[in-house]
PDB file of C-alpha atoms in Angstrom:
ATOM      1  CA  UNK A   1      -7.849  -2.106 -12.940  1.00 51.00           C
ATOM      2  CA  UNK A   2      -6.238  -1.741 -16.345  1.00 51.00           C
ATOM      3  CA  UNK A   3      -8.894  -2.544 -18.948  1.00 56.00           C
ATOM      4  CA  UNK A   4      -6.430  -2.589 -21.865  1.00 53.00           C
ATOM      5  CA  UNK A   5      -4.582  -5.745 -20.782  1.00 51.00           C
ATOM      6  CA  UNK A   6      -5.574  -8.753 -22.865  1.00 58.00           C
ATOM      7  CA  UNK A   7      -6.571 -11.630 -20.597  1.00 61.00           C
ATOM      8  CA  UNK A   8      -6.055 -11.689 -16.847  1.00 61.00           C
ATOM      9  CA  UNK A   9      -2.888 -10.144 -15.402  1.00 58.00           C
ATOM     10  CA  UNK A  10      -0.727 -12.630 -13.498  1.00 64.00           C
ATOM     11  CA  UNK A  11      -0.163  -9.992 -10.814  1.00 70.00           C
ATOM     12  CA  UNK A  12      -3.263  -7.796 -10.837  1.00 73.00           C
ATOM     13  CA  UNK A  13      -2.644  -4.080 -10.349  1.00 77.00           C
ATOM     14  CA  UNK A  14      -5.490  -2.547  -8.381  1.00 87.00           C
ATOM     15  CA  UNK A  15      -5.698   1.218  -8.017  1.00 87.00           C
ATOM     16  CA  UNK A  16      -6.543   2.624  -4.597  1.00 88.00           C
ATOM     17  CA  UNK A  17      -9.699   4.213  -6.010  1.00 87.00           C
ATOM     18  CA  UNK A  18     -10.984   0.785  -7.081  1.00 88.00           C
ATOM     19  CA  UNK A  19     -11.546  -0.163  -3.429  1.00 92.00           C
ATOM     20  CA  UNK A  20     -14.495   0.731  -1.233  1.00 90.00           C
ATOM     21  CA  UNK A  21     -12.725   2.906   1.341  1.00 87.00           C
ATOM     22  CA  UNK A  22     -14.854   4.784   3.872  1.00 84.00           C
ATOM     23  CA  UNK A  23     -12.863   6.255   6.771  1.00 85.00           C
ATOM     24  CA  UNK A  24     -10.746   3.160   7.361  1.00 86.00           C
ATOM     25  CA  UNK A  25      -6.951   3.245   6.867  1.00 81.00           C
ATOM     26  CA  UNK A  26      -5.694   1.404   3.783  1.00 87.00           C
ATOM     27  CA  UNK A  27      -2.306   0.163   2.623  1.00 87.00           C
ATOM     28  CA  UNK A  28      -1.674   2.289  -0.480  1.00 87.00           C
ATOM     29  CA  UNK A  29      -0.992   0.723  -3.880  1.00 89.00           C
ATOM     30  CA  UNK A  30       2.802   1.001  -4.153  1.00 90.00           C
ATOM     31  CA  UNK A  31       3.400  -0.221  -0.594  1.00 93.00           C
ATOM     32  CA  UNK A  32       0.719  -2.897  -1.038  1.00 94.00           C
ATOM     33  CA  UNK A  33       2.369  -4.327  -4.151  1.00 93.00           C
ATOM     34  CA  UNK A  34       5.812  -4.402  -2.532  1.00 94.00           C
ATOM     35  CA  UNK A  35       4.413  -5.991   0.638  1.00 96.00           C
ATOM     36  CA  UNK A  36       2.649  -8.704  -1.368  1.00 95.00           C
ATOM     37  CA  UNK A  37       5.889  -9.435  -3.243  1.00 95.00           C
ATOM     38  CA  UNK A  38       7.779  -9.676   0.071  1.00 96.00           C
ATOM     39  CA  UNK A  39       5.274 -12.250   1.377  1.00 97.00           C
ATOM     40  CA  UNK A  40       6.430 -14.714  -1.319  1.00 97.00           C
ATOM     41  CA  UNK A  41       3.025 -16.402  -1.507  1.00 96.00           C
ATOM     42  CA  UNK A  42       2.676 -19.678  -3.391  1.00 96.00           C
ATOM     43  CA  UNK A  43      -0.171 -21.947  -4.434  1.00 96.00           C
ATOM     44  CA  UNK A  44      -2.132 -23.290  -1.429  1.00 97.00           C
ATOM     45  CA  UNK A  45      -0.680 -20.681   0.936  1.00 98.00           C
ATOM     46  CA  UNK A  46      -2.730 -19.714   3.992  1.00 98.00           C
ATOM     47  CA  UNK A  47      -2.427 -15.998   4.745  1.00 98.00           C
ATOM     48  CA  UNK A  48      -3.528 -14.154   7.860  1.00 98.00           C
ATOM     49  CA  UNK A  49      -4.147 -10.459   7.071  1.00 98.00           C
ATOM     50  CA  UNK A  50      -4.098  -9.028  10.587  1.00 97.00           C
ATOM     51  CA  UNK A  51      -5.805  -5.643  11.099  1.00 95.00           C
ATOM     52  CA  UNK A  52      -7.111  -5.969   7.567  1.00 96.00           C
ATOM     53  CA  UNK A  53      -8.682  -2.485   7.379  1.00 94.00           C
ATOM     54  CA  UNK A  54     -10.365  -2.176   3.980  1.00 95.00           C
ATOM     55  CA  UNK A  55      -9.105  -5.625   2.985  1.00 96.00           C
ATOM     56  CA  UNK A  56      -6.814  -4.263   0.250  1.00 96.00           C
ATOM     57  CA  UNK A  57      -3.975  -6.677   1.101  1.00 97.00           C
ATOM     58  CA  UNK A  58      -6.422  -9.571   1.479  1.00 97.00           C
ATOM     59  CA  UNK A  59      -7.976  -8.874  -1.932  1.00 97.00           C
ATOM     60  CA  UNK A  60      -4.638  -8.361  -3.667  1.00 95.00           C
ATOM     61  CA  UNK A  61      -3.325 -11.641  -2.233  1.00 96.00           C
ATOM     62  CA  UNK A  62      -6.510 -13.596  -2.933  1.00 97.00           C
ATOM     63  CA  UNK A  63      -6.461 -12.553  -6.579  1.00 95.00           C
ATOM     64  CA  UNK A  64      -2.997 -14.058  -7.099  1.00 94.00           C
ATOM     65  CA  UNK A  65      -4.412 -17.589  -7.126  1.00 94.00           C
ATOM     66  CA  UNK A  66      -7.711 -19.236  -6.169  1.00 94.00           C
ATOM     67  CA  UNK A  67      -5.844 -21.855  -4.113  1.00 97.00           C
ATOM     68  CA  UNK A  68      -4.622 -19.209  -1.643  1.00 97.00           C
ATOM     69  CA  UNK A  69      -6.755 -19.059   1.517  1.00 98.00           C
ATOM     70  CA  UNK A  70      -6.903 -15.597   3.114  1.00 98.00           C
ATOM     71  CA  UNK A  71      -8.220 -14.804   6.584  1.00 98.00           C
ATOM     72  CA  UNK A  72      -8.981 -11.075   6.910  1.00 98.00           C
ATOM     73  CA  UNK A  73      -8.828 -10.414  10.660  1.00 97.00           C
ATOM     74  CA  UNK A  74     -10.407  -7.150  11.789  1.00 96.00           C
ATOM     75  CA  UNK A  75     -12.166  -5.952  14.951  1.00 95.00           C
ATOM     76  CA  UNK A  76     -13.778  -2.677  13.800  1.00 95.00           C
ATOM     77  CA  UNK A  77     -17.361  -2.998  12.519  1.00 96.00           C
ATOM     78  CA  UNK A  78     -16.958  -0.356   9.778  1.00 95.00           C
ATOM     79  CA  UNK A  79     -13.813  -2.070   8.494  1.00 96.00           C
ATOM     80  CA  UNK A  80     -15.463  -5.502   8.512  1.00 97.00           C
ATOM     81  CA  UNK A  81     -18.281  -4.058   6.398  1.00 96.00           C
ATOM     82  CA  UNK A  82     -15.770  -2.604   3.918  1.00 96.00           C
ATOM     83  CA  UNK A  83     -13.858  -5.889   3.674  1.00 97.00           C
ATOM     84  CA  UNK A  84     -17.132  -7.647   2.878  1.00 97.00           C
ATOM     85  CA  UNK A  85     -17.893  -5.103   0.134  1.00 97.00           C
ATOM     86  CA  UNK A  86     -14.419  -5.414  -1.391  1.00 96.00           C
ATOM     87  CA  UNK A  87     -14.506  -9.196  -1.172  1.00 97.00           C
ATOM     88  CA  UNK A  88     -17.747  -9.192  -3.180  1.00 97.00           C
ATOM     89  CA  UNK A  89     -16.574  -6.485  -5.582  1.00 96.00           C
ATOM     90  CA  UNK A  90     -13.502  -8.481  -6.605  1.00 95.00           C
ATOM     91  CA  UNK A  91     -15.218 -11.915  -6.400  1.00 95.00           C
ATOM     92  CA  UNK A  92     -12.751 -13.211  -3.793  1.00 97.00           C
ATOM     93  CA  UNK A  93     -14.461 -16.335  -2.474  1.00 97.00           C
ATOM     94  CA  UNK A  94     -11.126 -17.452  -0.998  1.00 98.00           C
ATOM     95  CA  UNK A  95     -11.260 -14.678   1.628  1.00 98.00           C
ATOM     96  CA  UNK A  96     -12.811 -15.470   5.004  1.00 98.00           C
ATOM     97  CA  UNK A  97     -13.529 -12.523   7.270  1.00 98.00           C
ATOM     98  CA  UNK A  98     -12.774 -13.010  10.966  1.00 98.00           C
ATOM     99  CA  UNK A  99     -14.242 -10.376  13.275  1.00 97.00           C
ATOM    100  CA  UNK A 100     -12.056  -9.951  16.320  1.00 96.00           C
ATOM    101  CA  UNK A 101      -8.623  -8.917  17.522  1.00 95.00           C
ATOM    102  CA  UNK A 102      -5.394 -10.873  17.160  1.00 95.00           C
ATOM    103  CA  UNK A 103      -4.066 -12.956  18.732  1.00 96.00           C
ATOM    104  CA  UNK A 104      -7.338 -14.233  20.269  1.00 96.00           C
ATOM    105  CA  UNK A 105      -9.219 -14.178  16.944  1.00 97.00           C
ATOM    106  CA  UNK A 106      -6.656 -16.523  15.340  1.00 97.00           C
ATOM    107  CA  UNK A 107      -7.718 -19.495  17.435  1.00 96.00           C
ATOM    108  CA  UNK A 108      -9.340 -22.287  15.420  1.00 96.00           C
ATOM    109  CA  UNK A 109      -8.285 -21.044  11.976  1.00 97.00           C
ATOM    110  CA  UNK A 110      -6.323 -23.111   9.459  1.00 97.00           C
ATOM    111  CA  UNK A 111      -2.622 -23.022  10.296  1.00 97.00           C
ATOM    112  CA  UNK A 112      -0.963 -20.129   8.455  1.00 98.00           C
ATOM    113  CA  UNK A 113       1.978 -20.267   6.090  1.00 98.00           C
ATOM    114  CA  UNK A 114       2.148 -16.471   5.856  1.00 98.00           C
ATOM    115  CA  UNK A 115       0.985 -13.425   7.812  1.00 98.00           C
ATOM    116  CA  UNK A 116       0.703  -9.746   6.958  1.00 98.00           C
ATOM    117  CA  UNK A 117       0.519  -7.444   9.962  1.00 96.00           C
ATOM    118  CA  UNK A 118      -0.862  -4.039   9.047  1.00 89.00           C
ATOM    119  CA  UNK A 119      -1.347  -3.120  12.700  1.00 81.00           C
ATOM    120  CA  UNK A 120      -1.080  -4.830  16.057  1.00 81.00           C
ATOM    121  CA  UNK A 121      -2.805  -2.529  18.546  1.00 81.00           C
ATOM    122  CA  UNK A 122       0.215  -2.909  20.834  1.00 82.00           C
ATOM    123  CA  UNK A 123      -0.100  -6.721  20.723  1.00 89.00           C
ATOM    124  CA  UNK A 124       2.817  -7.434  18.386  1.00 92.00           C
ATOM    125  CA  UNK A 125       4.735  -9.630  20.834  1.00 93.00           C
ATOM    126  CA  UNK A 126       1.740 -11.796  21.675  1.00 94.00           C
ATOM    127  CA  UNK A 127       0.721 -12.060  17.998  1.00 96.00           C
ATOM    128  CA  UNK A 128       4.205 -13.208  17.004  1.00 96.00           C
ATOM    129  CA  UNK A 129       4.325 -15.632  19.948  1.00 96.00           C
ATOM    130  CA  UNK A 130       1.124 -17.269  18.762  1.00 97.00           C
ATOM    131  CA  UNK A 131       2.168 -17.370  15.087  1.00 97.00           C
ATOM    132  CA  UNK A 132       5.492 -18.956  16.073  1.00 96.00           C
ATOM    133  CA  UNK A 133       3.715 -21.692  18.046  1.00 96.00           C
ATOM    134  CA  UNK A 134       1.219 -22.308  15.248  1.00 97.00           C
ATOM    135  CA  UNK A 135       3.686 -22.401  12.340  1.00 97.00           C
ATOM    136  CA  UNK A 136       7.429 -22.276  13.031  1.00 96.00           C
ATOM    137  CA  UNK A 137       9.146 -20.795   9.987  1.00 96.00           C
ATOM    138  CA  UNK A 138       6.094 -18.749   8.972  1.00 98.00           C
ATOM    139  CA  UNK A 139       6.771 -15.890   6.531  1.00 98.00           C
ATOM    140  CA  UNK A 140       5.747 -12.510   7.929  1.00 98.00           C
ATOM    141  CA  UNK A 141       5.538  -9.033   6.450  1.00 98.00           C
ATOM    142  CA  UNK A 142       4.892  -6.122   8.772  1.00 96.00           C
ATOM    143  CA  UNK A 143       4.254  -2.484   7.842  1.00 95.00           C
ATOM    144  CA  UNK A 144       5.224   0.155  10.395  1.00 92.00           C
ATOM    145  CA  UNK A 145       4.212   3.807  10.040  1.00 91.00           C
ATOM    146  CA  UNK A 146       4.184   5.193  13.586  1.00 89.00           C
ATOM    147  CA  UNK A 147       7.321   5.612  15.693  1.00 90.00           C
ATOM    148  CA  UNK A 148       5.690   3.435  18.347  1.00 89.00           C
ATOM    149  CA  UNK A 149       5.312   0.515  15.949  1.00 89.00           C
ATOM    150  CA  UNK A 150       8.863   0.980  14.665  1.00 91.00           C
ATOM    151  CA  UNK A 151      10.114   0.905  18.259  1.00 91.00           C
ATOM    152  CA  UNK A 152       8.089  -2.255  18.893  1.00 91.00           C
ATOM    153  CA  UNK A 153       9.565  -3.797  15.753  1.00 92.00           C
ATOM    154  CA  UNK A 154      13.136  -3.021  16.838  1.00 92.00           C
ATOM    155  CA  UNK A 155      12.397  -4.746  20.136  1.00 92.00           C
ATOM    156  CA  UNK A 156      11.105  -7.945  18.519  1.00 92.00           C
ATOM    157  CA  UNK A 157      14.189  -8.098  16.277  1.00 93.00           C
ATOM    158  CA  UNK A 158      16.219  -8.504  19.480  1.00 93.00           C
ATOM    159  CA  UNK A 159      13.883 -10.926  21.251  1.00 93.00           C
ATOM    160  CA  UNK A 160      12.686 -13.284  18.470  1.00 95.00           C
ATOM    161  CA  UNK A 161      14.642 -15.644  16.243  1.00 94.00           C
ATOM    162  CA  UNK A 162      14.198 -14.196  12.768  1.00 96.00           C
ATOM    163  CA  UNK A 163      15.595 -15.481   9.478  1.00 96.00           C
ATOM    164  CA  UNK A 164      15.850 -13.756   6.085  1.00 97.00           C
ATOM    165  CA  UNK A 165      15.179 -10.383   7.694  1.00 97.00           C
ATOM    166  CA  UNK A 166      14.854  -7.387   5.411  1.00 96.00           C
ATOM    167  CA  UNK A 167      13.995  -3.840   6.478  1.00 96.00           C
ATOM    168  CA  UNK A 168      13.146  -1.235   3.862  1.00 95.00           C
ATOM    169  CA  UNK A 169      11.662   2.206   4.307  1.00 94.00           C
ATOM    170  CA  UNK A 170       9.514   3.266   1.380  1.00 92.00           C
ATOM    171  CA  UNK A 171       8.691   6.914   0.737  1.00 90.00           C
ATOM    172  CA  UNK A 172       6.328   7.306  -2.207  1.00 86.00           C
ATOM    173  CA  UNK A 173       5.450  10.592  -3.878  1.00 87.00           C
ATOM    174  CA  UNK A 174       2.797  10.778  -6.567  1.00 84.00           C
ATOM    175  CA  UNK A 175       2.424  13.500  -9.152  1.00 90.00           C
ATOM    176  CA  UNK A 176      -0.730  15.627  -8.988  1.00 88.00           C
ATOM    177  CA  UNK A 177      -1.850  18.469 -11.183  1.00 90.00           C
ATOM    178  CA  UNK A 178      -1.984  21.939  -9.670  1.00 88.00           C
ATOM    179  CA  UNK A 179      -3.190  24.409 -12.285  1.00 89.00           C
ATOM    180  CA  UNK A 180      -0.648  24.379 -15.100  1.00 90.00           C
ATOM    181  CA  UNK A 181       1.937  22.588 -12.958  1.00 91.00           C
ATOM    182  CA  UNK A 182       2.610  19.059 -11.782  1.00 91.00           C
ATOM    183  CA  UNK A 183       3.604  18.713  -8.133  1.00 91.00           C
ATOM    184  CA  UNK A 184       4.861  15.843  -6.008  1.00 91.00           C
ATOM    185  CA  UNK A 185       2.427  14.779  -3.274  1.00 87.00           C
ATOM    186  CA  UNK A 186       4.112  12.670  -0.586  1.00 86.00           C
ATOM    187  CA  UNK A 187       2.532   9.723   1.199  1.00 85.00           C
ATOM    188  CA  UNK A 188       3.568   8.716   4.719  1.00 88.00           C
ATOM    189  CA  UNK A 189       6.882   6.794   4.717  1.00 91.00           C
ATOM    190  CA  UNK A 190       6.405   3.127   5.602  1.00 94.00           C
ATOM    191  CA  UNK A 191       8.959   0.710   7.059  1.00 95.00           C
ATOM    192  CA  UNK A 192       8.409  -2.736   5.536  1.00 96.00           C
ATOM    193  CA  UNK A 193       9.829  -5.619   7.560  1.00 97.00           C
ATOM    194  CA  UNK A 194       9.899  -9.124   6.086  1.00 98.00           C
ATOM    195  CA  UNK A 195      11.210 -12.242   7.832  1.00 98.00           C
ATOM    196  CA  UNK A 196      10.691 -15.890   8.661  1.00 98.00           C
ATOM    197  CA  UNK A 197       9.852 -16.518  12.316  1.00 96.00           C
ATOM    198  CA  UNK A 198      11.533 -19.549  13.924  1.00 92.00           C
TER     199      UNK A 198
END
């Protein structure tokens, strides 16, 4: 984090290298910040971070305000361990880690106002069905990288009642030094879908 800012940043910028990472996929900084903005979180929001991975979205969201409750839902043991480390590293007491796979793991949690879906394991339809029943009007942001997930997303656009839909593909390239030169290093393009589910 930027140590030269006086006081606490209203929207904290966390570099990817600040997180404990291991071999677990992580939503990279630029996409993470845009996804958080698209969620439109407010005070007292309840966010489900589904397929939380390293917990980067969960941490970034939790740091916005202490009143935000974040459930980091993850089934992989290594990822759960990393989320725990990052939760402690950033002092995010408002994150609760839920070990399991959505939609089954969502049972019994506080009703969500928002959900971030970083992966669905092929369960996108059933996850959205459950979220719709739990909280009609819920705000959802979904990141799609693989063609399979994009295809799944196109299908749910036709089958679910969505409001305020936005679809944006983000292709980020970062500059890296290569000897005396500076070269662009591309990250995987990500399709960011944001909508309210009725």
